[in-house]
PDB file of C-alpha atoms in Angstrom:
ATOM      1  CA  MET A   5      38.139  82.999  92.788  1.00 48.00           C
ATOM      2  CA  GLN A   6      37.986  84.132  89.283  1.00 46.00           C
ATOM      3  CA  THR A   7      38.560  87.596  89.123  1.00 46.00           C
ATOM      4  CA  GLY A   8      39.056  88.007  84.992  1.00 47.00           C
ATOM      5  CA  VAL A   9      42.223  88.021  85.223  1.00 44.00           C
ATOM      6  CA  HIS A  10      44.979  85.184  83.812  1.00 43.00           C
ATOM      7  CA  GLN A  11      46.141  83.192  86.425  1.00 44.00           C
ATOM      8  CA  VAL A  12      49.910  81.845  86.490  1.00 40.00           C
ATOM      9  CA  ASN A  13      50.963  79.463  88.643  1.00 44.00           C
ATOM     10  CA  VAL A  14      54.510  79.424  89.362  1.00 41.00           C
ATOM     11  CA  HIS A  15      57.491  76.925  90.835  1.00 44.00           C
ATOM     12  CA  PRO A  16      60.046  77.871  92.227  1.00 43.00           C
ATOM     13  CA  THR A  17      62.315  76.020  90.328  1.00 42.00           C
ATOM     14  CA  PRO A  18      66.755  76.130  90.413  1.00 42.00           C
ATOM     15  CA  SER A  19      65.999  76.905  86.339  1.00 40.00           C
ATOM     16  CA  LEU A  20      63.569  79.509  86.648  1.00 35.00           C
ATOM     17  CA  MET A  21      65.116  81.087  89.541  1.00 38.00           C
ATOM     18  CA  THR A  22      68.481  81.148  87.199  1.00 36.00           C
ATOM     19  CA  ARG A  23      66.170  82.801  84.342  1.00 35.00           C
ATOM     20  CA  ILE A  24      64.473  85.290  86.856  1.00 33.00           C
ATOM     21  CA  TRP A  25      68.340  86.190  88.107  1.00 36.00           C
ATOM     22  CA  LEU A  26      69.770  86.468  84.005  1.00 38.00           C
ATOM     23  CA  ALA A  27      66.678  88.158  82.671  1.00 36.00           C
ATOM     24  CA  PRO A  28      65.010  89.987  84.909  1.00 41.00           C
ATOM     25  CA  ARG A  29      62.438  91.930  82.792  1.00 44.00           C
ATOM     26  CA  ASN A  30      60.785  88.397  82.150  1.00 44.00           C
ATOM     27  CA  PRO A  31      56.974  89.100  82.697  1.00 45.00           C
ATOM     28  CA  VAL A  32      57.753  86.012  85.054  1.00 45.00           C
ATOM     29  CA  ALA A  33      59.923  87.379  87.534  1.00 43.00           C
ATOM     30  CA  GLU A  34      56.998  90.146  88.382  1.00 44.00           C
ATOM     31  CA  THR A  35      55.654  87.152  90.078  1.00 47.00           C
ATOM     32  CA  ALA A  36      55.263  87.287  94.179  1.00 48.00           C
ATOM     33  CA  VAL A  37      58.182  84.668  93.810  1.00 49.00           C
ATOM     34  CA  GLY A  38      60.270  86.307  92.004  1.00 54.00           C
ATOM     35  CA  TRP A  39      59.968  89.566  93.989  1.00 57.00           C
ATOM     36  CA  LYS A  40      60.535  87.851  97.038  1.00 62.00           C
ATOM     37  CA  TRP A  41      63.486  86.020  95.696  1.00 60.00           C
ATOM     38  CA  ARG A  42      65.281  89.032  94.253  1.00 61.00           C
ATOM     39  CA  SER A  43      64.215  91.012  97.612  1.00 67.00           C
ATOM     40  CA  ARG A  44      66.398  88.610  99.325  1.00 68.00           C
ATOM     41  CA  LEU A  45      69.013  88.747  97.497  1.00 61.00           C
ATOM     42  CA  GLN A  46      69.613  92.149  97.114  1.00 64.00           C
ATOM     43  CA  ARG A  47      69.180  92.162 100.985  1.00 68.00           C
ATOM     44  CA  ARG A  48      72.376  89.694 101.808  1.00 66.00           C
ATOM     45  CA  GLN A  49      74.210  91.447  99.206  1.00 56.00           C
ATOM     46  CA  THR A  50      73.784  95.095 100.775  1.00 59.00           C
ATOM     47  CA  ALA A  51      74.555  93.416 104.452  1.00 62.00           C
ATOM     48  CA  GLU A  52      78.056  91.138 102.500  1.00 51.00           C
ATOM     49  CA  PHE A  53      78.622  95.147 101.189  1.00 47.00           C
ATOM     50  CA  ASN A  54      78.182  96.755 104.874  1.00 54.00           C
ATOM     51  CA  ALA A  55      79.999  93.856 107.455  1.00 51.00           C
ATOM     52  CA  GLU A  56      83.767  94.856 108.194  1.00 52.00           C
ATOM     53  CA  PRO A  57      86.362  93.026 106.795  1.00 49.00           C
ATOM     54  CA  SER A  58      86.834  89.450 107.603  1.00 51.00           C
ATOM     55  CA  LEU A  59      90.280  87.987 108.089  1.00 48.00           C
ATOM     56  CA  SER A  60      89.515  85.595 105.109  1.00 47.00           C
ATOM     57  CA  SER A  61      89.104  88.796 103.205  1.00 54.00           C
ATOM     58  CA  ALA A  62      91.960  90.565 101.357  1.00 65.00           C
ATOM     59  CA  VAL A  63      90.299  94.131 102.098  1.00 74.00           C
ATOM     60  CA  ARG A  64      91.979  96.323 104.452  1.00 82.00           C
ATOM     61  CA  SER A  65      90.592  98.905 106.732  1.00 88.00           C
ATOM     62  CA  PRO A  66      91.748 102.546 106.204  1.00 91.00           C
ATOM     63  CA  LYS A  67      93.716 102.159 109.562  1.00 92.00           C
ATOM     64  CA  MET A  68      94.978  98.590 109.162  1.00 93.00           C
ATOM     65  CA  ALA A  69      96.502 100.043 105.458  1.00 93.00           C
ATOM     66  CA  ARG A  70      98.208 103.052 106.759  1.00 94.00           C
ATOM     67  CA  LEU A  71      99.973 100.837 109.237  1.00 95.00           C
ATOM     68  CA  GLU A  72     100.763  98.099 106.825  1.00 94.00           C
ATOM     69  CA  ALA A  73     102.426 101.480 105.115  1.00 94.00           C
ATOM     70  CA  ALA A  74     104.120 102.386 107.996  1.00 95.00           C
ATOM     71  CA  LEU A  75     105.904  99.298 107.949  1.00 95.00           C
ATOM     72  CA  PHE A  76     106.945  98.665 104.469  1.00 94.00           C
ATOM     73  CA  VAL A  77     108.377 101.890 103.930  1.00 93.00           C
ATOM     74  CA  ALA A  78     110.215 101.895 107.469  1.00 92.00           C
ATOM     75  CA  GLU A  79     113.866 101.274 107.646  1.00 86.00           C
ATOM     76  CA  ASN A  80     114.419 100.217 110.887  1.00 88.00           C
ATOM     77  CA  ALA A  81     111.729  98.784 113.768  1.00 91.00           C
ATOM     78  CA  GLN A  82     109.462 100.979 114.971  1.00 93.00           C
ATOM     79  CA  SER A  83     108.004 100.656 118.688  1.00 94.00           C
ATOM     80  CA  ALA A  84     103.894 100.029 118.893  1.00 94.00           C
ATOM     81  CA  ARG A  85     104.017 103.844 120.458  1.00 95.00           C
ATOM     82  CA  LYS A  86     105.464 105.407 117.095  1.00 95.00           C
ATOM     83  CA  LEU A  87     103.860 103.354 114.475  1.00 95.00           C
ATOM     84  CA  ALA A  88     100.179 104.594 116.103  1.00 95.00           C
ATOM     85  CA  GLN A  89     101.539 107.692 115.805  1.00 95.00           C
ATOM     86  CA  ILE A  90     102.506 107.622 112.390  1.00 94.00           C
ATOM     87  CA  ALA A  91      99.470 105.511 111.150  1.00 94.00           C
ATOM     88  CA  LEU A  92      96.932 108.246 113.197  1.00 93.00           C
ATOM     89  CA  LEU A  93      95.894 105.657 115.491  1.00 93.00           C
ATOM     90  CA  ALA A  94      94.766 105.786 119.064  1.00 92.00           C
ATOM     91  CA  ASP A  95      97.686 104.307 120.454  1.00 94.00           C
ATOM     92  CA  GLY A  96     100.116 101.864 120.845  1.00 93.00           C
ATOM     93  CA  ARG A  97      97.309  99.084 122.019  1.00 94.00           C
ATOM     94  CA  GLU A  98      95.947  99.527 118.813  1.00 95.00           C
ATOM     95  CA  ALA A  99      98.933  99.354 117.191  1.00 95.00           C
ATOM     96  CA  LEU A 100      99.389  96.249 118.115  1.00 96.00           C
ATOM     97  CA  GLU A 101      95.825  94.717 117.776  1.00 96.00           C
ATOM     98  CA  LEU A 102      96.262  95.648 114.014  1.00 96.00           C
ATOM     99  CA  ILE A 103      99.414  94.122 113.986  1.00 96.00           C
ATOM    100  CA  GLU A 104      98.004  90.742 115.067  1.00 95.00           C
ATOM    101  CA  GLN A 105      94.942  91.230 112.503  1.00 94.00           C
ATOM    102  CA  LEU A 106      97.337  91.335 109.494  1.00 95.00           C
ATOM    103  CA  ASN A 107      99.423  88.417 110.792  1.00 95.00           C
ATOM    104  CA  ALA A 108      96.425  86.441 110.651  1.00 93.00           C
ATOM    105  CA  LEU A 109      95.544  87.706 107.488  1.00 92.00           C
ATOM    106  CA  TYR A 110      99.129  86.810 106.073  1.00 93.00           C
ATOM    107  CA  ASP A 111      99.287  83.411 107.804  1.00 92.00           C
ATOM    108  CA  SER A 112      95.434  82.890 106.136  1.00 90.00           C
ATOM    109  CA  HIS A 113      96.801  83.875 102.585  1.00 88.00           C
ATOM    110  CA  ARG A 114      99.978  81.823 102.786  1.00 88.00           C
ATOM    111  CA  SER A 115     101.835  85.895 102.523  1.00 90.00           C
ATOM    112  CA  ALA A 116     105.364  86.165 101.963  1.00 91.00           C
ATOM    113  CA  PHE A 117     105.081  88.717 104.315  1.00 93.00           C
ATOM    114  CA  ARG A 118     104.884  88.730 108.508  1.00 94.00           C
ATOM    115  CA  ILE A 119     105.622  91.488 110.991  1.00 95.00           C
ATOM    116  CA  GLU A 120     108.038  90.282 113.476  1.00 93.00           C
ATOM    117  CA  ARG A 121     108.734  91.766 117.134  1.00 92.00           C
ATOM    118  CA  VAL A 122     112.865  92.704 116.382  1.00 89.00           C
ATOM    119  CA  ALA A 123     114.754  94.054 118.752  1.00 81.00           C
ATOM    120  CA  ALA A 124     111.914  97.378 120.750  1.00 82.00           C
ATOM    121  CA  GLY A 125     110.216  97.707 117.785  1.00 92.00           C
ATOM    122  CA  TYR A 126     107.973  95.874 114.786  1.00 95.00           C
ATOM    123  CA  ARG A 127     109.020  94.948 110.813  1.00 94.00           C
ATOM    124  CA  LEU A 128     107.546  93.702 108.318  1.00 94.00           C
ATOM    125  CA  LEU A 129     110.229  90.929 106.921  1.00 91.00           C
ATOM    126  CA  THR A 130     110.024  87.994 104.608  1.00 89.00           C
ATOM    127  CA  ARG A 131     109.196  84.586 106.149  1.00 88.00           C
ATOM    128  CA  SER A 132     112.463  83.311 107.163  1.00 83.00           C
ATOM    129  CA  GLU A 133     112.093  79.780 104.583  1.00 84.00           C
ATOM    130  CA  LEU A 134     112.301  82.399 101.753  1.00 84.00           C
ATOM    131  CA  ALA A 135     115.610  83.323 103.148  1.00 78.00           C
ATOM    132  CA  ALA A 136     117.915  81.241 100.899  1.00 76.00           C
ATOM    133  CA  TRP A 137     115.965  82.374  97.675  1.00 77.00           C
ATOM    134  CA  LEU A 138     116.180  86.069  98.523  1.00 77.00           C
ATOM    135  CA  ASP A 139     119.839  85.971  99.354  1.00 71.00           C
ATOM    136  CA  ARG A 140     120.741  84.945  95.712  1.00 70.00           C
ATOM    137  CA  ILE A 141     118.456  88.121  94.301  1.00 67.00           C
ATOM    138  CA  HIS A 142     119.056  90.504  96.429  1.00 63.00           C
ATOM    139  CA  GLN A 143     122.898  89.479  97.532  1.00 57.00           C
ATOM    140  CA  ARG A 144     122.047  90.216 101.095  1.00 54.00           C
ATOM    141  CA  GLN A 145     124.429  87.729 102.459  1.00 53.00           C
ATOM    142  CA  ALA A 146     126.905  89.405 100.110  1.00 55.00           C
ATOM    143  CA  ARG A 147     126.572  93.074 102.193  1.00 55.00           C
ATOM    144  CA  LEU A 148     126.285  91.307 106.007  1.00 65.00           C
ATOM    145  CA  LYS A 149     129.317  89.130 104.980  1.00 78.00           C
ATOM    146  CA  LEU A 150     131.399  88.892 108.302  1.00 86.00           C
ATOM    147  CA  SER A 151     135.367  87.909 108.648  1.00 89.00           C
ATOM    148  CA  SER A 152     136.102  84.838 111.168  1.00 91.00           C
ATOM    149  CA  PRO A 153     137.699  87.456 113.079  1.00 93.00           C
ATOM    150  CA  LEU A 154     135.300  90.246 112.791  1.00 94.00           C
ATOM    151  CA  MET A 155     132.434  87.244 114.003  1.00 93.00           C
ATOM    152  CA  GLU A 156     134.713  85.854 116.792  1.00 94.00           C
ATOM    153  CA  THR A 157     135.050  89.315 118.257  1.00 96.00           C
ATOM    154  CA  LEU A 158     131.329  90.261 117.881  1.00 95.00           C
ATOM    155  CA  SER A 159     130.239  86.731 119.558  1.00 93.00           C
ATOM    156  CA  ILE A 160     132.875  87.844 122.592  1.00 94.00           C
ATOM    157  CA  ILE A 161     130.817  91.083 122.894  1.00 96.00           C
ATOM    158  CA  ALA A 162     127.653  89.470 122.499  1.00 94.00           C
ATOM    159  CA  TYR A 163     128.030  87.028 125.222  1.00 93.00           C
ATOM    160  CA  ARG A 164     130.657  88.861 127.859  1.00 93.00           C
ATOM    161  CA  GLN A 165     128.687  92.143 127.491  1.00 93.00           C
ATOM    162  CA  PRO A 166     129.855  94.692 128.631  1.00 94.00           C
ATOM    163  CA  CYS A 167     133.500  93.939 128.556  1.00 96.00           C
ATOM    164  CA  THR A 168     136.779  95.406 128.014  1.00 96.00           C
ATOM    165  CA  ARG A 169     138.859  95.344 124.846  1.00 96.00           C
ATOM    166  CA  ALA A 170     141.049  93.492 127.504  1.00 95.00           C
ATOM    167  CA  ASP A 171     138.464  91.169 128.279  1.00 95.00           C
ATOM    168  CA  VAL A 172     138.285  90.494 124.324  1.00 96.00           C
ATOM    169  CA  GLU A 173     141.948  90.507 123.999  1.00 95.00           C
ATOM    170  CA  ALA A 174     141.983  87.534 126.563  1.00 95.00           C
ATOM    171  CA  VAL A 175     139.619  85.281 124.570  1.00 94.00           C
ATOM    172  CA  ARG A 176     141.137  85.867 121.400  1.00 94.00           C
ATOM    173  CA  GLY A 177     144.701  85.510 122.419  1.00 94.00           C
ATOM    174  CA  VAL A 178     145.784  88.540 119.874  1.00 94.00           C
ATOM    175  CA  GLN A 179     145.281  92.139 119.784  1.00 94.00           C
ATOM    176  CA  SER A 180     141.518  93.142 119.172  1.00 94.00           C
ATOM    177  CA  ALA A 181     141.519  97.140 118.950  1.00 94.00           C
ATOM    178  CA  GLU A 182     141.230  97.213 115.345  1.00 95.00           C
ATOM    179  CA  ILE A 183     138.809  94.676 114.629  1.00 96.00           C
ATOM    180  CA  ILE A 184     137.001  96.230 117.190  1.00 96.00           C
ATOM    181  CA  LYS A 185     136.870  99.570 115.435  1.00 95.00           C
ATOM    182  CA  GLN A 186     135.614  97.448 112.215  1.00 94.00           C
ATOM    183  CA  LEU A 187     132.185  96.483 114.336  1.00 95.00           C
ATOM    184  CA  MET A 188     131.940 100.317 115.399  1.00 95.00           C
ATOM    185  CA  GLU A 189     132.486 101.407 111.796  1.00 92.00           C
ATOM    186  CA  ARG A 190     129.734  98.956 111.153  1.00 91.00           C
ATOM    187  CA  ASN A 191     127.617  99.563 113.851  1.00 91.00           C
ATOM    188  CA  LEU A 192     127.134  96.651 115.539  1.00 94.00           C
ATOM    189  CA  VAL A 193     129.401  97.268 118.913  1.00 96.00           C
ATOM    190  CA  ARG A 194     129.323 100.365 120.796  1.00 97.00           C
ATOM    191  CA  ILE A 195     130.817 101.963 124.128  1.00 96.00           C
ATOM    192  CA  THR A 196     128.526 101.559 126.740  1.00 96.00           C
ATOM    193  CA  GLY A 197     130.562 102.981 129.766  1.00 94.00           C
ATOM    194  CA  GLU A 198     133.780 103.079 131.472  1.00 94.00           C
ATOM    195  CA  ASP A 199     135.191 100.011 134.015  1.00 93.00           C
ATOM    196  CA  THR A 200     136.016 100.903 137.004  1.00 91.00           C
ATOM    197  CA  SER A 201     139.562  99.175 136.843  1.00 90.00           C
ATOM    198  CA  LEU A 202     142.804 101.144 136.257  1.00 90.00           C
ATOM    199  CA  GLY A 203     143.201 103.189 133.513  1.00 89.00           C
ATOM    200  CA  ARG A 204     139.227 103.047 133.306  1.00 92.00           C
ATOM    201  CA  PRO A 205     138.837 101.404 130.175  1.00 95.00           C
ATOM    202  CA  TYR A 206     135.725 101.604 127.376  1.00 96.00           C
ATOM    203  CA  LEU A 207     133.542  98.986 128.196  1.00 97.00           C
ATOM    204  CA  TYR A 208     132.029  97.478 124.941  1.00 97.00           C
ATOM    205  CA  GLY A 209     128.664  96.194 123.929  1.00 96.00           C
ATOM    206  CA  THR A 210     126.239  95.363 120.512  1.00 96.00           C
ATOM    207  CA  THR A 211     124.096  97.761 119.178  1.00 94.00           C
ATOM    208  CA  ARG A 212     120.275  97.779 118.321  1.00 91.00           C
ATOM    209  CA  LEU A 213     121.418  96.956 114.579  1.00 88.00           C
ATOM    210  CA  PHE A 214     123.045  94.200 115.532  1.00 91.00           C
ATOM    211  CA  LEU A 215     119.684  92.584 116.928  1.00 90.00           C
ATOM    212  CA  GLU A 216     117.628  93.749 114.301  1.00 85.00           C
ATOM    213  CA  THR A 217     120.899  92.669 111.785  1.00 84.00           C
ATOM    214  CA  PHE A 218     120.526  88.522 113.155  1.00 85.00           C
ATOM    215  CA  GLY A 219     116.757  88.943 114.128  1.00 81.00           C
ATOM    216  CA  LEU A 220     116.758  89.377 118.061  1.00 87.00           C
ATOM    217  CA  THR A 221     114.349  90.770 120.107  1.00 85.00           C
ATOM    218  CA  THR A 222     116.338  90.696 123.088  1.00 88.00           C
ATOM    219  CA  LEU A 223     120.291  89.542 124.108  1.00 88.00           C
ATOM    220  CA  THR A 224     118.201  86.302 125.708  1.00 87.00           C
ATOM    221  CA  ASP A 225     117.476  85.415 122.232  1.00 87.00           C
ATOM    222  CA  LEU A 226     121.483  84.392 121.293  1.00 88.00           C
ATOM    223  CA  PRO A 227     121.752  80.599 120.984  1.00 85.00           C
ATOM    224  CA  TRP A 228     123.200  78.797 124.374  1.00 78.00           C
ATOM    225  CA  ALA A 229     122.609  82.807 125.676  1.00 70.00           C
ATOM    226  CA  GLU A 230     121.574  81.341 130.037  1.00 73.00           C
ATOM    227  CA  ARG A 231     124.180  79.084 129.500  1.00 71.00           C
ATOM    228  CA  LEU A 232     127.012  80.931 128.002  1.00 67.00           C
ATOM    229  CA  ARG A 233     126.482  84.278 130.168  1.00 62.00           C
ATOM    230  CA  ARG A 234     126.027  82.185 133.657  1.00 53.00           C
ATOM    231  CA  VAL A 235     129.621  81.080 132.214  1.00 53.00           C
ATOM    232  CA  LYS A 236     130.871  84.350 132.461  1.00 53.00           C
ATOM    233  CA  SER A 237     129.595  85.059 136.062  1.00 51.00           C
ATOM    234  CA  VAL A 238     131.391  81.934 137.443  1.00 45.00           C
ATOM    235  CA  ASP A 239     134.496  83.624 135.415  1.00 52.00           C
ATOM    236  CA  GLU A 240     133.909  86.967 136.932  1.00 53.00           C
ATOM    237  CA  ALA A 241     133.299  85.301 140.821  1.00 48.00           C
ATOM    238  CA  VAL A 242     136.246  83.598 140.419  1.00 45.00           C
ATOM    239  CA  GLU A 243     138.197  86.324 139.451  1.00 52.00           C
ATOM    240  CA  ASP A 244     136.744  88.225 142.454  1.00 51.00           C
ATOM    241  CA  ASP A 245     137.465  85.294 144.901  1.00 50.00           C
ATOM    242  CA  ALA A 246     141.312  85.267 143.430  1.00 49.00           C
ATOM    243  CA  THR A 247     141.815  89.294 143.813  1.00 49.00           C
ATOM    244  CA  PRO A 248     141.628  89.571 147.731  1.00 48.00           C
ATOM    245  CA  ALA A 249     144.286  86.535 147.746  1.00 46.00           C
ATOM    246  CA  GLU A 250     146.779  87.931 145.769  1.00 45.00           C
ATOM    247  CA  SER A 251     146.387  90.659 147.442  1.00 43.00           C
ATOM    248  CA  THR A 252     147.374  89.605 151.281  1.00 42.00           C
ATOM    249  CA  GLU A 253     150.730  87.889 149.357  1.00 43.00           C
ATOM    250  CA  ALA A 254     151.900  90.649 148.066  1.00 42.00           C
ATOM    251  CA  ALA A 255     151.414  92.601 151.774  1.00 40.00           C
TER     252      ALA A 255
END
C-alpha cells in the first residue's frame, strides 16, 4: 500500500539489536521491532528487580540480615526462640528456617562461615578446616590450652558425671581438689548436686561453656561416649552388687 510515507524494512539482526540498546535515540529504534524488543527487556528487568532474592544471590532480606547480625555479635550460643526475639521474627521456627537459608547461602558461595548448633543454641562460626590457620592469627589455642592434669580431670568428669571428687581421685590416683577448683574457675565444671553417700559430697558435671568450647551439642557427641558411659554404668552395678555382701560379712 502506498501511503506517502517512506517505508523502512527492519531486520532484527543481533548487530541491530546491539545498536538499538547502545543508542536508543537512533531513528531505527522507533520501529516496531525495536520498540517490542525494548519493552520485552524492560519487563524482564522489572521482574528481576521485584523478585525475591534467590539462594544464589548474596542479597539478604531484612529479616535474614537482622538474624545474621544477631548471630555475629552474640558472645554465646543463642536458642532459636531468643534469636527470633532479637531479630524481630515471628517465632523460633522462622529463625530455624532463616538459619537454613543462610547456611545454604554460605555453602553456595563457599563462605568461611557457617551457623552451627552448639550446646543448646546456635552460633556463627568459622569452618573447621580453617581452624589451624586461625589459631596462628588469633592464638586461640594458647588461651584455651589446658595442662595434662586439667584435661585428664575434665575428661573423667565429662564421661562419668555426675561424679564426686573421690570418683575422680579413684581414677587419677592423686588428690584432685585443686584441679577441680581450677576447672570451676574456668567455668568448665560446676557443682550439680550432692551425693547420698556418707558426708553428702558434692557432685560435679560439665557446663554449657564446656560444650561450646569443644564444639559439642550434647554429651553424647563426646568421642566413644556410649562405650565409656556404659563402662561407668557397669562399674556402678558391680559396686551395688558388692555392697550387700560386704554388709553381711560385717554383720
